[in-house]
XYZ file of C-alpha atoms in Angstrom:
642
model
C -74.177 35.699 44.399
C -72.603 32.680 46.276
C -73.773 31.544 49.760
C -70.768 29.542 51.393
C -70.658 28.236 55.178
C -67.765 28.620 57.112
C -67.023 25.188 56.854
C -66.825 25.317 53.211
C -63.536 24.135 51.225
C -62.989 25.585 48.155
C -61.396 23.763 45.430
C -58.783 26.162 43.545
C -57.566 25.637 39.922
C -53.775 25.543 39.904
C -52.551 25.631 36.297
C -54.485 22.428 35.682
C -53.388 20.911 39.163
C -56.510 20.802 41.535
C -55.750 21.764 45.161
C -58.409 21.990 48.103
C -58.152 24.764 50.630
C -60.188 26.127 53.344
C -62.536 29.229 52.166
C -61.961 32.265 54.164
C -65.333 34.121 54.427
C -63.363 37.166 55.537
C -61.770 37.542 52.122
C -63.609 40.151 50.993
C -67.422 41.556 50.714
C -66.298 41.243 46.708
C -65.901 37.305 47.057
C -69.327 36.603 47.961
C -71.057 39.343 44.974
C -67.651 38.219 42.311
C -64.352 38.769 41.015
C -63.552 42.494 41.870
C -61.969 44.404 38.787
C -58.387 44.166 38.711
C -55.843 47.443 38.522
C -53.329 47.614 35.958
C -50.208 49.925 35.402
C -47.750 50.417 33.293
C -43.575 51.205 33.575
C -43.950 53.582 30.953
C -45.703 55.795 28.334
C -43.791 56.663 25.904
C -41.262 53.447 24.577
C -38.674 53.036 21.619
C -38.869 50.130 19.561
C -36.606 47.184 21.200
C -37.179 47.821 24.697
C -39.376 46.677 27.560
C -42.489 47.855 29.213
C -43.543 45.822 32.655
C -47.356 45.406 33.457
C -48.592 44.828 36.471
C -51.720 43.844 37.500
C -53.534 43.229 41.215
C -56.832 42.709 42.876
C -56.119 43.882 46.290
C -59.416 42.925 47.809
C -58.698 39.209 47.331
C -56.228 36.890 48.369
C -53.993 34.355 46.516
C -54.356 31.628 44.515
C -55.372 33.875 41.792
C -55.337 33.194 37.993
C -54.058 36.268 36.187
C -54.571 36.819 32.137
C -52.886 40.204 30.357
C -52.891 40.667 26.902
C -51.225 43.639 24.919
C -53.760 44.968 22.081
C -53.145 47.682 19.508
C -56.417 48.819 17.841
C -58.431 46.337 19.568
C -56.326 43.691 18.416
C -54.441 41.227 20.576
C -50.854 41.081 19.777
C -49.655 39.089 22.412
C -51.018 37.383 25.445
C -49.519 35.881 28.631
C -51.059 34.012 31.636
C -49.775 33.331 35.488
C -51.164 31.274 38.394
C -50.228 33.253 41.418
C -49.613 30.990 45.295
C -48.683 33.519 47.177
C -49.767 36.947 46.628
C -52.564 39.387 45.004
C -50.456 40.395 42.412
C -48.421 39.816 39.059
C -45.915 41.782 36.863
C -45.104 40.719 33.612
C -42.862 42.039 30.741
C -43.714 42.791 26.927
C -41.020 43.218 24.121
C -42.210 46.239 22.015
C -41.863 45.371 18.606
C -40.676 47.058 15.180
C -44.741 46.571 14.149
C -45.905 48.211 17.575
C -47.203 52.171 17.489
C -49.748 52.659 20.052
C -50.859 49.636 22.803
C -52.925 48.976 25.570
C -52.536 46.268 28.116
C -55.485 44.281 29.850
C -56.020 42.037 32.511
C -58.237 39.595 33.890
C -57.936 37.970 37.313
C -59.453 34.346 38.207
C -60.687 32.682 41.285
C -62.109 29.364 41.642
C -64.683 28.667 44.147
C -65.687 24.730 44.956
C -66.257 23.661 41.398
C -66.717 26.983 40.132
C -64.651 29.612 38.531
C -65.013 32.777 38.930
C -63.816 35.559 36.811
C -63.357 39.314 36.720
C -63.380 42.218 34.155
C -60.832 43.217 31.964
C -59.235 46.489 32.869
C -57.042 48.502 30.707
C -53.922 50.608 31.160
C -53.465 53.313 29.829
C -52.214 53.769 26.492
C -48.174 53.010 25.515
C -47.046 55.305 22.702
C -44.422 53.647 20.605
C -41.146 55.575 18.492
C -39.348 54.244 16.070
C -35.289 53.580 16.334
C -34.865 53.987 12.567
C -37.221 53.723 10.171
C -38.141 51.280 7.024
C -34.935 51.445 4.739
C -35.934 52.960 1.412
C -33.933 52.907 -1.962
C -32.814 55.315 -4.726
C -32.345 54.053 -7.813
C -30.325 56.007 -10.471
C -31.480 56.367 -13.390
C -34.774 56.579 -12.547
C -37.047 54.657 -15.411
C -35.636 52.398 -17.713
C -32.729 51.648 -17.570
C -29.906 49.989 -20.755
C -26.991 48.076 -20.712
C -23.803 50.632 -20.620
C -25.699 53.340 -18.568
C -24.495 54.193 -14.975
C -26.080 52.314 -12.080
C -26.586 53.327 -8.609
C -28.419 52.092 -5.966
C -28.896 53.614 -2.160
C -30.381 52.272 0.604
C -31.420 55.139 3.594
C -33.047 55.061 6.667
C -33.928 57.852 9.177
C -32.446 57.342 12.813
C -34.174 58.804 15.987
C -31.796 60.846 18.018
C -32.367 58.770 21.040
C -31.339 55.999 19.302
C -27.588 54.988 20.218
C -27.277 51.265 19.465
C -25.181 49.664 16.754
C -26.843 48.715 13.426
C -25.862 47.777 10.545
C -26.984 48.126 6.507
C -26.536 45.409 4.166
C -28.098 45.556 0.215
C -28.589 41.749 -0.870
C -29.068 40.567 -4.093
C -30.880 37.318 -4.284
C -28.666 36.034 -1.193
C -25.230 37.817 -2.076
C -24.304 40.646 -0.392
C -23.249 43.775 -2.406
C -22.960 46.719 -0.197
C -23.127 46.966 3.774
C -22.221 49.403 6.124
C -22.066 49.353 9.764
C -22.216 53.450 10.282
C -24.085 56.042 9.073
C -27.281 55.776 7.500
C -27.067 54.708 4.223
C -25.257 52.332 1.662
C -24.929 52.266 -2.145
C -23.753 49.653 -4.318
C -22.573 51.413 -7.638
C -21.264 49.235 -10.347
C -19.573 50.351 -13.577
C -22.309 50.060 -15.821
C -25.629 48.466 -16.081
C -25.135 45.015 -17.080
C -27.549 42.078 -17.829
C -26.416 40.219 -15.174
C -27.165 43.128 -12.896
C -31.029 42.075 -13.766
C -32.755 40.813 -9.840
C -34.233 41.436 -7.006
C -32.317 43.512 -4.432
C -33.082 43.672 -1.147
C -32.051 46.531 1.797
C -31.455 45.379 5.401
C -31.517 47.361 8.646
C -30.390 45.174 11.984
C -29.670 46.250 15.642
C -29.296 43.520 18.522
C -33.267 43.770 18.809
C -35.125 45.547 15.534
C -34.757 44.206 11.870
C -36.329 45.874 9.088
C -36.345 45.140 5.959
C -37.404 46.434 2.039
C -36.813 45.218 -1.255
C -36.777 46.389 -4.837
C -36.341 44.572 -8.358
C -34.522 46.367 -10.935
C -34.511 45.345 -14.592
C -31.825 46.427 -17.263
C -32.322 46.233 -21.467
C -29.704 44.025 -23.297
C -28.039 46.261 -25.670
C -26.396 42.671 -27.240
C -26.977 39.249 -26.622
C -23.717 37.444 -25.990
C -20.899 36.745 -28.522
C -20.484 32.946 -29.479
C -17.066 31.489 -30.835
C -17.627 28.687 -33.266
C -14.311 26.349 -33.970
C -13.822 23.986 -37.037
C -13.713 21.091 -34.327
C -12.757 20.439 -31.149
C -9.936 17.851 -32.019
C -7.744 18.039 -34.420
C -4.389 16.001 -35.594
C -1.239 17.600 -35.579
C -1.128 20.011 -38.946
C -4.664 20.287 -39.103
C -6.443 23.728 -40.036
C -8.078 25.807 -37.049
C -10.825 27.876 -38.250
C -12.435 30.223 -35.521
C -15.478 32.446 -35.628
C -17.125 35.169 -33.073
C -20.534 35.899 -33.550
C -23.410 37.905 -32.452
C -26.804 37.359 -32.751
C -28.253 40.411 -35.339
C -24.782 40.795 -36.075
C -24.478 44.421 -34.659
C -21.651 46.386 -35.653
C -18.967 45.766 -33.025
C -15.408 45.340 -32.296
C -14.045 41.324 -31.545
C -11.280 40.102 -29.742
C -9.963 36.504 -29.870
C -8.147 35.527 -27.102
C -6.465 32.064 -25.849
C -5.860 31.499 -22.152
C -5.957 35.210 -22.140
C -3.853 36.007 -24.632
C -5.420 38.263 -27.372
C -4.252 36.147 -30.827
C -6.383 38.239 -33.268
C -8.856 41.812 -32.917
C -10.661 40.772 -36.118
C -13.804 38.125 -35.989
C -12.223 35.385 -37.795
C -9.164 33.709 -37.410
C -7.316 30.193 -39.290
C -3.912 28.604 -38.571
C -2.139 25.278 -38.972
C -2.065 23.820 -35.526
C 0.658 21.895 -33.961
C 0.183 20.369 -29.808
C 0.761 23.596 -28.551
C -1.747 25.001 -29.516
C -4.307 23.073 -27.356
C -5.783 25.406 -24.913
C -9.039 27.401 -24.082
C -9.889 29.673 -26.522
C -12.595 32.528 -25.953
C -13.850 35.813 -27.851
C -14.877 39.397 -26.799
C -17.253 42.082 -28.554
C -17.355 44.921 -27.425
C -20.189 47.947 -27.915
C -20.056 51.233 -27.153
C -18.665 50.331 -22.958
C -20.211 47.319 -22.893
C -17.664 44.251 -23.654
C -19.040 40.859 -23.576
C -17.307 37.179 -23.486
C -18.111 34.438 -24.954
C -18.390 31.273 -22.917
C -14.828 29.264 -23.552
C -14.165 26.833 -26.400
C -11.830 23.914 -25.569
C -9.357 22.967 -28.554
C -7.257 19.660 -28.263
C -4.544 19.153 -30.929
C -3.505 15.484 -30.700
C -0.071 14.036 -31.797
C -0.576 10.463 -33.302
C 0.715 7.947 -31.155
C 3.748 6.161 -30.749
C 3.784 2.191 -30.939
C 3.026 1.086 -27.436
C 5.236 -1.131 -25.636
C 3.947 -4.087 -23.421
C 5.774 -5.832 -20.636
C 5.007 -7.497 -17.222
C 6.694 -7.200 -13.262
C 7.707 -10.886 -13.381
C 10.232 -12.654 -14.959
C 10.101 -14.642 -18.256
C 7.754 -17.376 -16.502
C 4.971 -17.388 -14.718
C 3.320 -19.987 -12.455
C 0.267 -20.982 -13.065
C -3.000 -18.552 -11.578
C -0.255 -16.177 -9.987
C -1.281 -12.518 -10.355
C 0.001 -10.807 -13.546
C 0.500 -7.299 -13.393
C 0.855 -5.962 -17.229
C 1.741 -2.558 -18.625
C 1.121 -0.848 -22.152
C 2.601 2.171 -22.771
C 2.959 4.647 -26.231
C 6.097 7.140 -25.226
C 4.727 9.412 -27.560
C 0.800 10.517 -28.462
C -1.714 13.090 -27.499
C -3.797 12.262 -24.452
C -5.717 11.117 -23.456
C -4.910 7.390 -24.848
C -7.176 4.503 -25.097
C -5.628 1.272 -24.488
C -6.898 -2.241 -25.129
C -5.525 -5.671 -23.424
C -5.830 -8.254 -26.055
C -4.933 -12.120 -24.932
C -5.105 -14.376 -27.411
C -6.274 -11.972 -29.676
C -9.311 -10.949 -27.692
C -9.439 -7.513 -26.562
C -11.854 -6.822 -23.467
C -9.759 -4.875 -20.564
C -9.178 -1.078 -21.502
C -7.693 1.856 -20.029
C -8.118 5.712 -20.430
C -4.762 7.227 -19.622
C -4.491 11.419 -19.764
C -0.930 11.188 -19.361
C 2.115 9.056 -20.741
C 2.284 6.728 -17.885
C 1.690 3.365 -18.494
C -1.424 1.806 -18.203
C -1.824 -1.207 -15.838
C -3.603 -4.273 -16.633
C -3.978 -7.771 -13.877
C -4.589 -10.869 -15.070
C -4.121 -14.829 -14.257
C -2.788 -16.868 -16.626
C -3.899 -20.875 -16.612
C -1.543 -21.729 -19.770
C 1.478 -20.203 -21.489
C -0.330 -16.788 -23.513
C 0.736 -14.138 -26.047
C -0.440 -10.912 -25.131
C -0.517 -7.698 -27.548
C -1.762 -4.094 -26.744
C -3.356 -1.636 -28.697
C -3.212 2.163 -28.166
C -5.226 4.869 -29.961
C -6.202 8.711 -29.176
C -8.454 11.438 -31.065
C -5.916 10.976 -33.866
C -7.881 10.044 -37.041
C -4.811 7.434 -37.436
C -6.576 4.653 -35.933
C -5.283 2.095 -33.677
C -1.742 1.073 -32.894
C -0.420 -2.339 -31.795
C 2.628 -3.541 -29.812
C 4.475 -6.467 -30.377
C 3.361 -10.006 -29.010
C 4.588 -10.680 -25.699
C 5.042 -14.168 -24.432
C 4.531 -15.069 -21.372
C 5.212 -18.592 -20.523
C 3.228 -20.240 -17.412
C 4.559 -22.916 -15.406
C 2.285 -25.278 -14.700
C 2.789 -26.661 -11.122
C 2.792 -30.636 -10.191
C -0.366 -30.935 -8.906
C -1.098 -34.782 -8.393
C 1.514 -37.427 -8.380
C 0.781 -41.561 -8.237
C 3.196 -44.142 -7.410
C 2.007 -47.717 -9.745
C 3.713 -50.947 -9.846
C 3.585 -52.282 -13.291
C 3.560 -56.026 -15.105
C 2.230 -57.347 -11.599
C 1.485 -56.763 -8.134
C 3.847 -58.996 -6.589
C 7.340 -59.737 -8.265
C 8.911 -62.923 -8.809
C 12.001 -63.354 -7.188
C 14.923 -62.588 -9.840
C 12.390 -60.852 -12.281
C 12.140 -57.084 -12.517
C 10.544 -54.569 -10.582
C 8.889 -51.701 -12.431
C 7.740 -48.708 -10.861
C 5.558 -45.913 -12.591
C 6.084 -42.595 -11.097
C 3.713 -40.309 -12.802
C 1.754 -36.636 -12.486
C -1.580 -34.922 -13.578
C -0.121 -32.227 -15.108
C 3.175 -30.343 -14.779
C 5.705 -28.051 -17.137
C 8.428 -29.765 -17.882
C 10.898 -30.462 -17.203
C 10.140 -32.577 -13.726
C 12.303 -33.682 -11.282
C 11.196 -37.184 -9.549
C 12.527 -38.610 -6.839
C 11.964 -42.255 -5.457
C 12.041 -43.196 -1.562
C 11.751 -46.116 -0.088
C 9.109 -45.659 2.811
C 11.020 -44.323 6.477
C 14.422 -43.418 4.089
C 14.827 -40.097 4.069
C 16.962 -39.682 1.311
C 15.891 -40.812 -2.374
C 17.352 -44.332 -3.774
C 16.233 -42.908 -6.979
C 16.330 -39.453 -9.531
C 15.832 -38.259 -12.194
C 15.076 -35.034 -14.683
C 12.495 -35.932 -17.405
C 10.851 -33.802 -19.950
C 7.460 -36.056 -19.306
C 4.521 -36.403 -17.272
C 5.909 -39.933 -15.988
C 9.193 -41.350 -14.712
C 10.120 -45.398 -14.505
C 12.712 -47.154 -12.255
C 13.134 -50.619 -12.240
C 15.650 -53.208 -10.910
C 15.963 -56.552 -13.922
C 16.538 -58.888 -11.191
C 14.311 -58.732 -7.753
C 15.153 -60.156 -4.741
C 13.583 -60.153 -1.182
C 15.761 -57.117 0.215
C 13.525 -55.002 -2.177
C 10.392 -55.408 -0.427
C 8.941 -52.673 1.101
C 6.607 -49.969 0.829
C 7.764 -47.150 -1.852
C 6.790 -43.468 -2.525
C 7.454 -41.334 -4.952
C 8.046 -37.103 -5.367
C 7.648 -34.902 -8.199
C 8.427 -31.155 -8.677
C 9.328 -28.643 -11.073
C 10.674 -24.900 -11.021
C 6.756 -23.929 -9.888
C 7.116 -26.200 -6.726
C 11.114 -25.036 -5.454
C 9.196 -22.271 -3.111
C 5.873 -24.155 -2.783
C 4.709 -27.847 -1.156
C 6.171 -30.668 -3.225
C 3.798 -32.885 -4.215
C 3.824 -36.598 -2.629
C 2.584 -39.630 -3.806
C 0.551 -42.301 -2.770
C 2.663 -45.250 -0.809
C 2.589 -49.107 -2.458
C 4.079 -52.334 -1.330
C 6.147 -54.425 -2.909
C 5.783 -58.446 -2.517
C 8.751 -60.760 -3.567
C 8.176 -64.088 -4.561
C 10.011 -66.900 -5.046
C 10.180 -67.953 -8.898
C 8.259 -71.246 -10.020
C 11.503 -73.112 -10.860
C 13.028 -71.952 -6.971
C 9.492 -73.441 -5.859
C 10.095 -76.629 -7.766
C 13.903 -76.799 -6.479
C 13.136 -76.424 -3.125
C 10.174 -78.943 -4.213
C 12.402 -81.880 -5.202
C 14.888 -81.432 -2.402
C 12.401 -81.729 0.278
C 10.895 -84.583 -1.801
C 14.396 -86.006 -2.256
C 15.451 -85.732 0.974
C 12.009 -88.139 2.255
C 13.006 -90.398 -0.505
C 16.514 -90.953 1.266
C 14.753 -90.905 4.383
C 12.776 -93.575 2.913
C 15.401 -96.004 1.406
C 17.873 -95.777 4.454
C 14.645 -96.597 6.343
C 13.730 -99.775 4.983
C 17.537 -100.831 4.084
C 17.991 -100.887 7.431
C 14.889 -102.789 8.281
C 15.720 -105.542 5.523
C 19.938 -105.749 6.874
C 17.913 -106.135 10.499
C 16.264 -108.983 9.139
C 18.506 -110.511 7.039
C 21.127 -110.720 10.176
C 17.816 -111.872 12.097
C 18.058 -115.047 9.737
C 22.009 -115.998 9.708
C 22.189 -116.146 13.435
C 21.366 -119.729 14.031
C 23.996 -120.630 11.288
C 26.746 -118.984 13.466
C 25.673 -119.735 16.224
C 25.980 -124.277 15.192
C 29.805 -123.527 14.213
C 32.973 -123.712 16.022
C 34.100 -120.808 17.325
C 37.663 -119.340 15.449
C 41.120 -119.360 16.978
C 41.653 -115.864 18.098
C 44.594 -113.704 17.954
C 45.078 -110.201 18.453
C 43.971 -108.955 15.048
C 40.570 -110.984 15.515
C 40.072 -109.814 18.629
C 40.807 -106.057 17.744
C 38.694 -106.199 14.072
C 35.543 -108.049 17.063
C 36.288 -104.700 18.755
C 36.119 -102.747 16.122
C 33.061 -100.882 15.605
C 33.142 -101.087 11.887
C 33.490 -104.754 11.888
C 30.715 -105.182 13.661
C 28.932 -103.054 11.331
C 30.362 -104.917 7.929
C 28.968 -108.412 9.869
C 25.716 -107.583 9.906
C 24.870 -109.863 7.676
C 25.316 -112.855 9.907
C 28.489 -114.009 7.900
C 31.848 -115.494 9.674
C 34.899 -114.565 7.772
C 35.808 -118.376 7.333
C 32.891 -118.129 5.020
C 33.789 -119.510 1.276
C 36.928 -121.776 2.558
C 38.744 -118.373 2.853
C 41.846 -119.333 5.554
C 42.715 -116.305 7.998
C 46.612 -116.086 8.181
C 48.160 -115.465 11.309
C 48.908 -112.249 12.384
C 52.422 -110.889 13.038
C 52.335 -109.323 16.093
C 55.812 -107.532 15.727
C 53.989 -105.560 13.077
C 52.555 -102.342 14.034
C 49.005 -101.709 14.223
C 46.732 -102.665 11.253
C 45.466 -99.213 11.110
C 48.404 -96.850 10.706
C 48.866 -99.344 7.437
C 46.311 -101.223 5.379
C 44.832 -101.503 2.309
C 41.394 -102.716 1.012
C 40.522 -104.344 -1.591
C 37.355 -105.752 -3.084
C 36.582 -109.026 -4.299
C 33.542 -109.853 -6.628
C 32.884 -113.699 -5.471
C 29.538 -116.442 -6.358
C 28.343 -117.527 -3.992
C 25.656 -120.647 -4.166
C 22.729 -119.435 -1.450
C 20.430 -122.545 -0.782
C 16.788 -121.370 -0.596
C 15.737 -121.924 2.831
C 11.842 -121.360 1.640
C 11.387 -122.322 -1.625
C 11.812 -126.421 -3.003
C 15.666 -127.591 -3.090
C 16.074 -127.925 -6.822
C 16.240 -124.105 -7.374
C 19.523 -122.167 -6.665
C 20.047 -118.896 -5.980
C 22.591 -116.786 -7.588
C 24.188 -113.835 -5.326
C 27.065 -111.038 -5.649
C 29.374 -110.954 -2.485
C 31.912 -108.178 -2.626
C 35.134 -109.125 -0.198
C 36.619 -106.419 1.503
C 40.291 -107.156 1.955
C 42.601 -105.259 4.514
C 46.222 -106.063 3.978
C 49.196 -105.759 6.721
C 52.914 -105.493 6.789
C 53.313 -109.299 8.153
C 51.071 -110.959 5.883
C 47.854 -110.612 4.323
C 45.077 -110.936 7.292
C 41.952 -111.215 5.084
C 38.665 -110.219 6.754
C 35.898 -110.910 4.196
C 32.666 -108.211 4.471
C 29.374 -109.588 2.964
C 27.131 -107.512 1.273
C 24.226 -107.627 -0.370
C 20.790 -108.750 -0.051
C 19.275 -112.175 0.702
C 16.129 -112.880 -1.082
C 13.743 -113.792 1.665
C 10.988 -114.402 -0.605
């Protein structure tokens, strides 16, 4: 017994939420002694299996929240159990499947108040009972013949179930065995899977099932069946066999019971007796498979494969390019034998090394890849089951180009070139199938001064006799048939110096030297004439001056008489007389002559004692006119001043 004020709150357990609410001490004369009993009813006292029954359950005196609990029980034992936490009213109605296992229930329930930090609970109270009918009953099986039963007797098997006459939903009947369905029915109330005889194989577990949209029941049975004979083997000679070998076929049975065989291939009976022998040809490949048969029960052996192989034809090789190949290019190879059993075996072999095979089970020909560095002979061998052996094609060759990989431009004998000598240049390559076409450019020329075919790794050009319009810088192009699609290869670029040649050198050597030697000499022969004419003029100038005439005057004009007296000498030098000059003739020079005149002449020594004489060379030049001969005498030569 709880004492409460009115003031009290009461704290109410909501489905594991707390929630505080005023206490009401008008509830009920119940609240303050406990939980009154709840009431509980049911829908209905008499139910089918499959259907419904509602429960409710209330505790009038109190008011909500209350916690309700109702379980269903048959025999005292709880089958099912549901719980509610009512807000809003005194009451709660729940519903209970009633299952295929339910025959007579009871529901209880128990209601639930919580008070502060106490709970308070009620009673159980308990409807009355529920009586439950069945919609069909357990299915149950007939099995005919009863007791043991042997291979070749009839077999039946029946599933029934009994069907209340209220009862109007759809079921259906299936008979499993293991998980395959042999029998079913959807009407009536029974189903029987009946097969011809009693077989081994008919040896399991069986199993009947009854199903509507809301009951399943279910019932199982194993049956088990005597072998009356084990199962018939065929035995073969061997599997493989060459063409006009001998077949030799046997069907046994284990005790080797009296009984009637049948050979058959691919369902084709060949022979009713146990044994059977022929030459076989490839036709005759195939499945082949006995029977044995005992009073109605036949039997089958499992099937026997038999492959007859035909020896193979010599296999032909060949590739998808054409007679050359370039170098690391993909190779696509075929071997093929027109004729032979599958299916065939064949073997790449390159350079008489066989490692890539091929299992073909037809006659199509087998492809092989490869990637040929260097020019190869390939061969294939082919071989089936025949006891033959291995067959070989003929050699195929298959010729790899080798592309121009690296070319180099070199200038040989020496880096620079005298001028006039020749110029050699190397054009040369790594590696490369012949033959190679090279081509030689001078450096900004687009087209080639130079090509040339050549069945070698290299390729010269030279020019005997260099000269200074072949400098430049050079390169140099090489190719062959792997390079006409493909990047042509290009060279490094050189230079080529011309020189001038030693004996140019020592031409142009002595000219220049030559040329300061003349310098030289016209240099100081005019410095010694200066002098010499430096000397003579006091002599000239303590002499009479000559009569003049028109021919003096004009050779004292004259520029080259001035220059032929520069030696300081008069013409009236040597007792030479000057004729006079016709002046009706025409001018002396539209016609003279001149002559020269080796003279002595006697020098006196101006600087050295009187006794000693000097001897000198004086060449005259005479000019000759049409009135006379007007001599005019040129000195030359050299005074010796020393």
């Amino acid at each position: 017994m709880y004492v409460v004020s009115q003031n009290t709150s009461v704290h109410l357990w909501n489905s594991g939420l707390g929630k505080t609410i005023p206490f009401d001490p008008l509830r009920s004369k119940g609240s303050l002694l406990g939980v009154p009993s709840p009431r509980v009813t049911v829908d209905k006292m008499e139910v089918m299996e499959g259907s419904m029954v509602t429960v409710e359950c209330s505790v009038p005196e109190e008011k909500p929240p209350i916690y309700f609990i109702i379980e269903k029980l048959e025999m005292n034992i709880s089958k099912q159990r549901k719980e509610k936490m009512v807000l809003n009213k005194n009451y709660v109605t729940l519903d209970f499947p009633i299952e295929e296992q339910d025959h007579v229930l009871v529901f209880q329930c128990q209601a639930k108040i919580s008070f502060g930090n106490f709970l308070e609970a009620s009673e159980f109270t308990k409807s009355d009972l529920v009586t439950v009918r069945e919609t069909f009953s357990i299915p149950s099986f007939q099995i005919i013949p009863e007791g043991e039963i042997t291979e070749g007797d009839p077999l039946k098997l029946k599933c029934t179930i009994r069907v209340t006459h209220m009862f109007r939903e759809n079921r259906e009947i299936i008979i499993q065995k293991d998980r395959e369905i042999v029998a079913y029915t959807k009407q009536g109330t029974e189903v029987t899977y009946s097969p011809p005889l009693a077989r081994v194989e008919h040896i399991g577990n069986y199993t009947c099932k009854v199903e509507s949209s809301k009951i399943s029941k279910v019932n199982s049975v194993f049956i088990n069946i005597t072998e009356l004979f084990s199962k018939p083997e065929l035995l073969i000679s061997s599997n493989h066999l060459d063409e006009g070998g001998k077949l030799d076929l046997s069907c046994q049975i284990s005790g080797s019971p009296l009984a009637n065989f049948t050979i058959q291939k691919e369902n084709t009976t060949i022979t009713n007796s146990q044994n059977f022998t022929k030459r076989v040809w490839v036709h005759d490949s195939g499945t082949y498979r006995c029977l044995a048969a005992i009073r109605n029960v036949i039997k089958e052996s499992d099937p026997v494969q038999l492959s007859v192989f035909e020896i193979v034809s010599k296999p032909r090789i060949f590739h998808n390019s054409k007679s050359e190949v370039i170098k690391g290019q993909l190779l696509e190879l075929y071997c093929q034998s027109i004729n032979g059993t599958p299916p065939i075996r064949y073997h790449l072999c390159k350079m008489n090394a066989c490692k890539s095979h091929q299992e073909m089970y037809s006659n199509e020909p087998a492809r092989f890849l490869d990637r040929p560095t260097a020019t190869t002979e390939y061969t294939c061998v082919a071989k089936n089951h025949h006891s033959q052996g291995s067959v070989a094609s003929d050699v195929l060759n298959v010729v790899v180009i080798v592309p121009v990989a690296r070319v180099n431009l070199s200038i040989l004998l020496h880096g620079e070139v005298e001028s006039g000598k020749e110029v050699v240049l190397r054009c040369s390559t790594d590696e490369g199938s012949w033959p190679i076409h090279y081509k030689f450019y001078r450096h900004d020329v687009a087209d080639p001064f130079f090509e040339k075919t050549s069945n070698d790794t290299y390729m010269i050009w030279y020019k005997s006799h260099a000269g200074k319009e072949d400098e430049g810088q050079y390169y140099c192009i090489a190719s062959n048939r792997a390079n006409i699609h493909g990047k042509m290869p290009k060279s490094n670029i050189i230079t080529v110096k011309v020189t001038l040649a030693p004996w140019m050198k020592g031409l142009i050597a002595v000219v220049i030297i030559g040329a300061i030697i003349v310098a030289l000499i016209l240099v100081a022969r005019w410095y010694f004439l200066k002098k010499a004419k430096a000397k003579q003029m006091p002599v000239e100038m303590s002499r009479p001056g000559p009569l003049l005439n028109s021919n003096t005057e004009k050779m004292q004009s004259d520029p080259n008489v001035e220059a032929n007296s520069h030696s300081g000498y008069n013409d009236d030098i040597g007792n030479h007389t000057m004729k006079p000059t016709n002046e009706h003739k025409e001018p002396d020079h539209l016609n003279m002559d001149v002559e020269y005149t080796e003279v002595e002449v006697l020098t006196p020594d101006l600087h050295r004692a009187p006794e000693r004489k000097g001897t000198e060379t004086v060449y005259s030049e005479i000019r000759k006119a049409d009135s006379g001969e007007n001599r005019h005498s040129r000195i030359e030569g050299s005074l010796d001043a020393t």
